[in-house]
Coordinates of C-alpha atoms in Angstrom, one line a residue:
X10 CA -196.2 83.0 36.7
X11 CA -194.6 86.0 36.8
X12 CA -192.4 87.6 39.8
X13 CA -192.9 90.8 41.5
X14 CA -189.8 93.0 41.1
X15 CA -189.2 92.7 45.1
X16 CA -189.0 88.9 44.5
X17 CA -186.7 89.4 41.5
X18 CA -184.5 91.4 43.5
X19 CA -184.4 89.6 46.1
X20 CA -182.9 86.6 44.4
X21 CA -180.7 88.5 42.9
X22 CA -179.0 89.8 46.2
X23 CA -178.8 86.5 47.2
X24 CA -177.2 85.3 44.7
X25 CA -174.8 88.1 44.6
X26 CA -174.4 86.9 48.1
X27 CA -173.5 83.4 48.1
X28 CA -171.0 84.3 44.9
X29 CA -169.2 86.5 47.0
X30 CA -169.1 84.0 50.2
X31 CA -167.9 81.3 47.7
X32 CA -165.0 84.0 46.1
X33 CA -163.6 84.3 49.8
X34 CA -164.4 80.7 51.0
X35 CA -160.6 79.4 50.5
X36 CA -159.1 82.3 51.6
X37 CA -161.0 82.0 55.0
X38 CA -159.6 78.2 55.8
X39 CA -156.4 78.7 55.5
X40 CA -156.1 77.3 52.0
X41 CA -155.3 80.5 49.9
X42 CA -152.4 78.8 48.4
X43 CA -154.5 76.1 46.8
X44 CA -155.5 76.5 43.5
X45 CA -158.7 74.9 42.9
X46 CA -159.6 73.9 39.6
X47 CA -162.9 74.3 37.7
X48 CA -165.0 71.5 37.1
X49 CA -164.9 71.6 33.6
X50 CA -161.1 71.7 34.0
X51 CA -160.6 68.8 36.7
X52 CA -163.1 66.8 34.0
X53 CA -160.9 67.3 31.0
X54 CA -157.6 66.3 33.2
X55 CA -159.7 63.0 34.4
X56 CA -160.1 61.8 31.4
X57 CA -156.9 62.8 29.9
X58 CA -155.7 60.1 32.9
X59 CA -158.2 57.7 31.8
X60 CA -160.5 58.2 34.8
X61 CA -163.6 58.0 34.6
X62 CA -166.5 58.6 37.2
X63 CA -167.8 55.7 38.9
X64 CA -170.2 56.1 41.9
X65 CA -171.3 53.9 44.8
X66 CA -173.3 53.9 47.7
X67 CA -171.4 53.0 50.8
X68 CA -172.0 52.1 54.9
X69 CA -171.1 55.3 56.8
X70 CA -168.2 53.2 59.0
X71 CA -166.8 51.8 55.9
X72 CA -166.1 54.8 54.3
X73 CA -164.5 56.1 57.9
X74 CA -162.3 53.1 58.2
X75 CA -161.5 53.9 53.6
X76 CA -160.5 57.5 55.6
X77 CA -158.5 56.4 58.2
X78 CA -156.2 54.3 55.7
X79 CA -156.2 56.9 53.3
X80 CA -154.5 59.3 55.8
X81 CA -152.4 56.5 57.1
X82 CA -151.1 55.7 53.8
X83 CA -150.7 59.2 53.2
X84 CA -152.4 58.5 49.7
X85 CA -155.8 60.1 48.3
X86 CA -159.1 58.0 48.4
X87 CA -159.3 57.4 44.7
X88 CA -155.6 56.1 44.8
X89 CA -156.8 53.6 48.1
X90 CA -160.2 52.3 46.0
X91 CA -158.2 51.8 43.2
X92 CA -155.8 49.3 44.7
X93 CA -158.3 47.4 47.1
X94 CA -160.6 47.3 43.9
X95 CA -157.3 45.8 41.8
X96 CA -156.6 43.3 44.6
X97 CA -159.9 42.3 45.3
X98 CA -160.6 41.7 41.5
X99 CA -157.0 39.4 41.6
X100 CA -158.3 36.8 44.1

């Protein structure tokens, strides 16, 4: 099924739309000083680390209380499942 040109152009402009709200998107929070990386280029520096994706389904007060520590402990939340994992698997 073919699309009208309205339709076409349509999507376009919205796309044009979202990549220029998503361009400004740091700059707007505050967090211009942050260089974000690609994905492709946080990828290849996980697994230069040896990291390697591993997802999970949790209860929505467990991962509150896995925040809390995390900014307690001043440490990120793949740093706090690491260790509980590490001590969990040494009992």
């Amino acid at each position: 099924m073919s699309m009208k040109k309205f339709e076409l152009e349509k999507r376009k402009a919205e796309k044009l739309h979202n990549d220029l709200g998503a361009a400004n998107a740091p700059a707007r929070f505050g967090q211009a000083a942050i260089t974000m990386l690609d994905k492709k280029e946080q990828r290849k520096q996980d697994q230069a680390k040896g990291l390697v994706p591993f997802a999970c389904k949790l209860n929505k007060d467990l991962v509150q209380e896995l925040h809390a520590r995390c900014s307690e402990r001043e440490m990120t939340l793949n740093d706090l499942v690491a260790e509980l994992i590490q001590t969990g698997l040494a009992k």
